[in-house]
mmCIF file of C-alpha atoms in Angstrom:
data_model
loop_
_atom_site.group_PDB
_atom_site.id
_atom_site.type_symbol
_atom_site.label_atom_id
_atom_site.label_comp_id
_atom_site.label_asym_id
_atom_site.label_seq_id
_atom_site.Cartn_x
_atom_site.Cartn_y
_atom_site.Cartn_z
ATOM 1 C CA ASN A 646 -12.487 22.819 41.308
ATOM 2 C CA ILE A 647 -11.316 25.113 39.173
ATOM 3 C CA ASP A 648 -11.775 29.528 39.718
ATOM 4 C CA ARG A 649 -12.153 29.342 35.698
ATOM 5 C CA SER A 650 -11.953 33.534 36.548
ATOM 6 C CA GLN A 651 -7.947 32.183 37.335
ATOM 7 C CA VAL A 652 -7.760 30.421 33.899
ATOM 8 C CA ASP A 653 -7.460 31.192 30.303
ATOM 9 C CA VAL A 654 -9.729 28.371 29.071
ATOM 10 C CA LYS A 655 -10.249 28.443 25.551
ATOM 11 C CA PHE A 656 -10.825 25.515 22.746
ATOM 12 C CA VAL A 657 -9.945 24.749 19.566
ATOM 13 C CA PHE A 658 -13.631 23.458 17.238
ATOM 14 C CA VAL A 659 -12.182 21.537 14.418
ATOM 15 C CA ASN A 660 -14.987 21.721 12.058
ATOM 16 C CA ARG A 661 -15.446 18.800 9.472
ATOM 17 C CA GLN A 662 -18.145 18.541 6.575
ATOM 18 C CA PRO A 663 -21.341 16.983 8.508
ATOM 19 C CA LEU A 664 -21.957 14.916 5.616
ATOM 20 C CA SER A 665 -18.080 13.764 5.284
ATOM 21 C CA VAL A 666 -18.305 13.053 9.016
ATOM 22 C CA ALA A 667 -21.824 10.875 8.222
ATOM 23 C CA ASN A 668 -19.869 9.089 5.624
ATOM 24 C CA SER A 669 -16.731 8.102 7.377
ATOM 25 C CA ILE A 670 -19.323 7.029 10.496
ATOM 26 C CA ALA A 671 -21.356 4.711 7.632
ATOM 27 C CA ALA A 672 -18.064 3.230 6.370
ATOM 28 C CA ARG A 673 -16.786 2.573 9.507
ATOM 29 C CA ASP A 674 -19.846 1.718 11.790
ATOM 30 C CA GLY A 675 -22.135 1.025 9.286
ATOM 31 C CA PHE A 676 -24.640 3.751 10.587
ATOM 32 C CA PRO A 677 -26.698 5.361 8.116
ATOM 33 C CA VAL A 678 -25.870 8.408 6.495
ATOM 34 C CA PHE A 679 -28.744 10.809 8.037
ATOM 35 C CA SER A 680 -28.346 9.427 11.590
ATOM 36 C CA GLY A 681 -24.927 10.684 10.923
ATOM 37 C CA VAL A 682 -25.668 13.861 10.189
ATOM 38 C CA PHE A 683 -28.242 13.559 12.775
ATOM 39 C CA LEU A 684 -25.823 13.189 15.198
ATOM 40 C CA TRP A 685 -23.632 15.410 13.963
ATOM 41 C CA LEU A 686 -26.061 18.375 14.506
ATOM 42 C CA GLU A 687 -26.857 16.616 18.263
ATOM 43 C CA TYR A 688 -23.243 17.619 19.073
ATOM 44 C CA ILE A 689 -22.817 20.717 17.524
ATOM 45 C CA PHE A 690 -25.908 22.189 19.389
ATOM 46 C CA SER A 691 -25.149 20.695 22.930
ATOM 47 C CA ALA A 692 -21.604 22.387 22.438
ATOM 48 C CA PHE A 693 -22.311 25.641 21.189
ATOM 49 C CA LEU A 694 -25.489 26.671 23.060
ATOM 50 C CA ARG A 695 -23.860 26.531 26.178
ATOM 51 C CA LEU A 696 -24.374 29.847 27.998
ATOM 52 C CA ASP A 697 -20.806 29.748 29.112
ATOM 53 C CA MET A 698 -18.812 29.154 26.275
ATOM 54 C CA PRO A 699 -15.114 30.651 25.919
ATOM 55 C CA PRO A 700 -13.354 31.478 23.609
ATOM 56 C CA THR A 701 -13.655 29.211 20.452
ATOM 57 C CA LEU A 702 -10.767 29.570 17.232
ATOM 58 C CA VAL A 703 -12.222 27.691 14.160
ATOM 59 C CA VAL A 704 -10.624 25.316 12.055
ATOM 60 C CA ARG A 705 -11.740 23.647 8.944
ATOM 61 C CA TYR A 706 -10.746 19.691 9.369
ATOM 62 C CA GLU A 707 -10.343 19.911 5.073
ATOM 63 C CA ASP A 708 -7.771 22.851 6.010
ATOM 64 C CA LEU A 709 -6.094 20.980 9.144
ATOM 65 C CA ILE A 710 -5.475 18.188 7.278
ATOM 66 C CA SER A 711 -4.685 19.648 3.884
ATOM 67 C CA ASP A 712 -2.322 23.356 5.164
ATOM 68 C CA ALA A 713 0.032 23.109 8.089
ATOM 69 C CA LYS A 714 -1.014 26.704 7.918
ATOM 70 C CA SER A 715 -3.407 25.747 10.752
ATOM 71 C CA ASN A 716 -0.246 25.170 13.173
ATOM 72 C CA ASN A 717 0.375 29.024 13.196
ATOM 73 C CA LEU A 718 -3.580 29.621 13.465
ATOM 74 C CA ILE A 719 -3.771 27.664 16.387
ATOM 75 C CA ALA A 720 -0.191 28.679 18.211
ATOM 76 C CA SER A 721 -1.426 32.282 17.937
ATOM 77 C CA PHE A 722 -4.744 31.867 19.426
ATOM 78 C CA LEU A 723 -3.573 29.739 22.610
ATOM 79 C CA GLY A 724 -0.337 31.806 22.716
ATOM 80 C CA ALA A 725 1.453 29.415 22.389
ATOM 81 C CA ASP A 726 4.834 28.386 20.501
ATOM 82 C CA LYS A 727 3.534 26.491 17.220
ATOM 83 C CA ILE A 728 4.630 23.072 16.289
ATOM 84 C CA PRO A 729 7.753 22.129 14.217
ATOM 85 C CA LEU A 730 6.689 21.767 10.725
ATOM 86 C CA LYS A 731 8.182 18.108 10.803
ATOM 87 C CA ARG A 732 6.061 17.187 13.873
ATOM 88 C CA TRP A 733 3.164 18.826 12.497
ATOM 89 C CA LYS A 734 3.140 16.857 9.595
ATOM 90 C CA ALA A 735 4.343 13.560 11.961
ATOM 91 C CA ILE A 736 0.803 14.461 13.950
ATOM 92 C CA VAL A 737 -1.572 15.751 10.814
ATOM 93 C CA ASP A 738 -2.033 12.710 8.828
ATOM 94 C CA PRO A 739 -3.709 13.407 5.181
ATOM 95 C CA SER A 740 -4.901 10.110 5.062
ATOM 96 C CA LEU A 741 -7.280 10.456 7.519
ATOM 97 C CA GLN A 742 -9.298 12.434 5.462
ATOM 98 C CA ARG A 743 -11.027 9.436 3.542
ATOM 99 C CA SER A 744 -14.710 10.732 3.198
ATOM 100 C CA LEU A 745 -14.587 13.784 1.693
ATOM 101 C CA SER A 746 -18.248 14.895 0.979
ATOM 102 C CA SER A 747 -20.462 18.440 0.974
ATOM 103 C CA GLY A 748 -23.554 17.303 -0.931
ATOM 104 C CA VAL A 749 -26.555 17.091 1.778
ATOM 105 C CA SER A 750 -29.614 16.835 -0.622
ATOM 106 C CA GLU A 751 -29.973 13.165 -0.303
ATOM 107 C CA VAL A 752 -30.781 13.779 3.691
ATOM 108 C CA GLY A 753 -33.367 15.877 3.283
ATOM 109 C CA ALA A 754 -34.345 18.855 5.833
ATOM 110 C CA VAL A 755 -31.357 17.279 8.305
ATOM 111 C CA GLY A 756 -28.885 17.843 5.712
ATOM 112 C CA GLU A 757 -30.240 21.400 4.769
ATOM 113 C CA ILE A 758 -30.040 22.417 8.489
ATOM 114 C CA SER A 759 -26.789 20.797 8.937
ATOM 115 C CA SER A 760 -25.293 22.548 5.709
ATOM 116 C CA SER A 761 -26.469 26.006 7.408
ATOM 117 C CA VAL A 762 -24.892 25.262 10.737
ATOM 118 C CA TYR A 763 -21.507 24.403 9.055
ATOM 119 C CA SER A 764 -21.709 27.413 7.108
ATOM 120 C CA LEU A 765 -22.104 29.357 10.221
ATOM 121 C CA PHE A 766 -18.235 28.514 11.617
ATOM 122 C CA GLU A 767 -15.858 30.659 9.522
ATOM 123 C CA HIS A 768 -11.937 28.648 9.793
ATOM 124 C CA GLY A 769 -9.859 31.136 11.385
ATOM 125 C CA SER A 770 -12.900 33.244 13.120
ATOM 126 C CA VAL A 771 -12.845 33.328 17.377
ATOM 127 C CA LEU A 772 -16.442 32.793 18.507
ATOM 128 C CA ASN A 773 -17.116 34.636 21.756
ATOM 129 C CA GLY A 774 -20.485 33.886 23.071
ATOM 130 C CA VAL A 775 -23.541 32.110 21.789
ATOM 131 C CA ILE A 776 -24.222 32.502 17.689
ATOM 132 C CA SER A 777 -28.088 33.864 17.484
ATOM 133 C CA ASP A 778 -28.170 32.066 13.872
ATOM 134 C CA LEU A 779 -27.090 28.632 15.837
ATOM 135 C CA GLU A 780 -30.096 29.343 18.334
ATOM 136 C CA LEU A 781 -32.786 29.701 15.023
ATOM 137 C CA LEU A 782 -30.820 26.336 13.170
ATOM 138 C CA ALA A 783 -31.468 24.434 16.430
ATOM 139 C CA SER A 784 -35.145 25.678 17.364
ATOM 140 C CA ARG A 785 -35.617 24.480 13.541
ATOM 141 C CA PHE A 786 -34.291 21.150 14.099
ATOM 142 C CA ILE A 787 -36.085 20.489 17.198
ATOM 143 C CA SER A 788 -38.965 21.189 15.612
ATOM 144 C CA PHE A 789 -38.152 18.939 12.444
ATOM 145 C CA SER A 790 -36.821 16.146 15.294
ATOM 146 C CA HIS A 791 -39.681 15.922 17.531
ATOM 147 C CA ALA A 792 -42.268 15.916 14.346
ATOM 148 C CA SER A 793 -40.094 12.873 13.244
ATOM 149 C CA ARG A 794 -40.099 10.469 16.421
ATOM 150 C CA ASP A 795 -41.613 7.512 14.538
ATOM 151 C CA LEU A 796 -38.966 7.954 12.117
ATOM 152 C CA ILE A 797 -35.930 8.098 14.255
ATOM 153 C CA SER A 798 -37.666 5.593 16.422
ATOM 154 C CA ALA A 799 -37.538 3.542 12.898
ATOM 155 C CA LEU A 800 -33.945 4.554 12.147
ATOM 156 C CA ASN A 801 -32.920 3.391 15.769
ATOM 157 C CA GLN A 802 -34.646 -0.002 15.231
ATOM 158 C CA SER A 803 -32.727 -0.031 11.602
ATOM 159 C CA ASN A 804 -29.889 0.813 13.647
ATOM 160 C CA TYR A 805 -29.693 -2.221 15.720
ATOM 161 C CA SER A 806 -30.694 -4.645 12.382
ATOM 162 C CA LEU A 807 -27.748 -3.088 10.730
ATOM 163 C CA VAL A 808 -25.283 -3.646 13.667
ATOM 164 C CA LYS A 809 -26.759 -7.154 14.539
ATOM 165 C CA SER A 810 -26.763 -8.673 10.681
ATOM 166 C CA ARG A 811 -22.988 -7.259 10.352
ATOM 167 C CA ALA A 812 -22.289 -8.888 13.320
ATOM 168 C CA ASP A 813 -23.521 -12.478 12.429
ATOM 169 C CA ALA A 814 -22.263 -11.856 8.857
ATOM 170 C CA ILE A 815 -18.800 -11.668 10.581
ATOM 171 C CA ALA A 816 -19.434 -14.670 12.582
ATOM 172 C CA VAL A 817 -20.536 -16.753 9.555
ATOM 173 C CA GLY A 818 -17.782 -15.181 7.365
ATOM 174 C CA GLU A 819 -15.251 -16.632 10.293
ATOM 175 C CA MET A 820 -16.642 -19.787 10.575
ATOM 176 C CA HIS A 821 -16.220 -20.257 6.978
ATOM 177 C CA ALA A 822 -12.498 -19.016 6.681
ATOM 178 C CA ALA A 823 -12.154 -22.209 9.629
ATOM 179 C CA ALA A 824 -13.941 -24.876 7.665
ATOM 180 C CA LEU A 825 -11.594 -23.382 4.541
ATOM 181 C CA THR A 826 -8.880 -23.668 6.354
ATOM 182 C CA GLU A 827 -9.467 -27.326 7.821
ATOM 183 C CA ILE A 828 -10.466 -28.486 4.198
ATOM 184 C CA ASN A 829 -7.017 -26.902 2.676
ATOM 185 C CA LYS A 830 -5.245 -28.574 5.934
ATOM 186 C CA LYS A 831 -6.766 -32.010 4.659
ATOM 187 C CA ASP A 832 -6.461 -31.716 1.219
ATOM 188 C CA GLN A 833 -2.499 -30.988 1.656
ATOM 189 C CA TYR A 834 -2.248 -34.188 3.940
ATOM 190 C CA ILE A 835 -3.924 -36.003 1.002
ATOM 191 C CA SER A 836 -1.955 -34.688 -1.539
ATOM 192 C CA THR A 837 1.406 -35.545 0.575
ATOM 193 C CA ASN A 838 0.900 -38.771 1.832
ATOM 194 C CA SER A 839 -0.972 -40.611 -1.729
#
């Protein structure tokens, strides 16, 4: 066990637009955008509604990816040397910013709540303790999610179907590719030997 009074614990929270996160998950895993935003909210509330939250620096993902000044911000907060610029550029890859979205209208109430939560975290700010506005938004989210259990159940079933359909499509595609390879080999054999 570590005695926290003997250790200076600090967090760096990289805050990314919730719809960008959801679109990225959708593109990578076929996960519905609504479910991705819902998941983003679950993670934010579980992390930031802790009573023993240590000082936390907020860094916007978009700024982290595009601007080396975040290096100075993080180093200063942690009381550490900043990473040399050449190394920073090797670590922080701007091509990771593949999904940039800020609108939330297509995900309704969950989108509105996520947009409000996202805007609570200012780039470069240091959080100490629970954010009261976050508690209010969490209770709105909980009310919404409890009122929408049937919807969530339907989404989970739909996610399962998507994953299974995707796996089936990949298997069919692999069989098709193998069959085409065999046909090409036979065509080559025939043309070479005739």
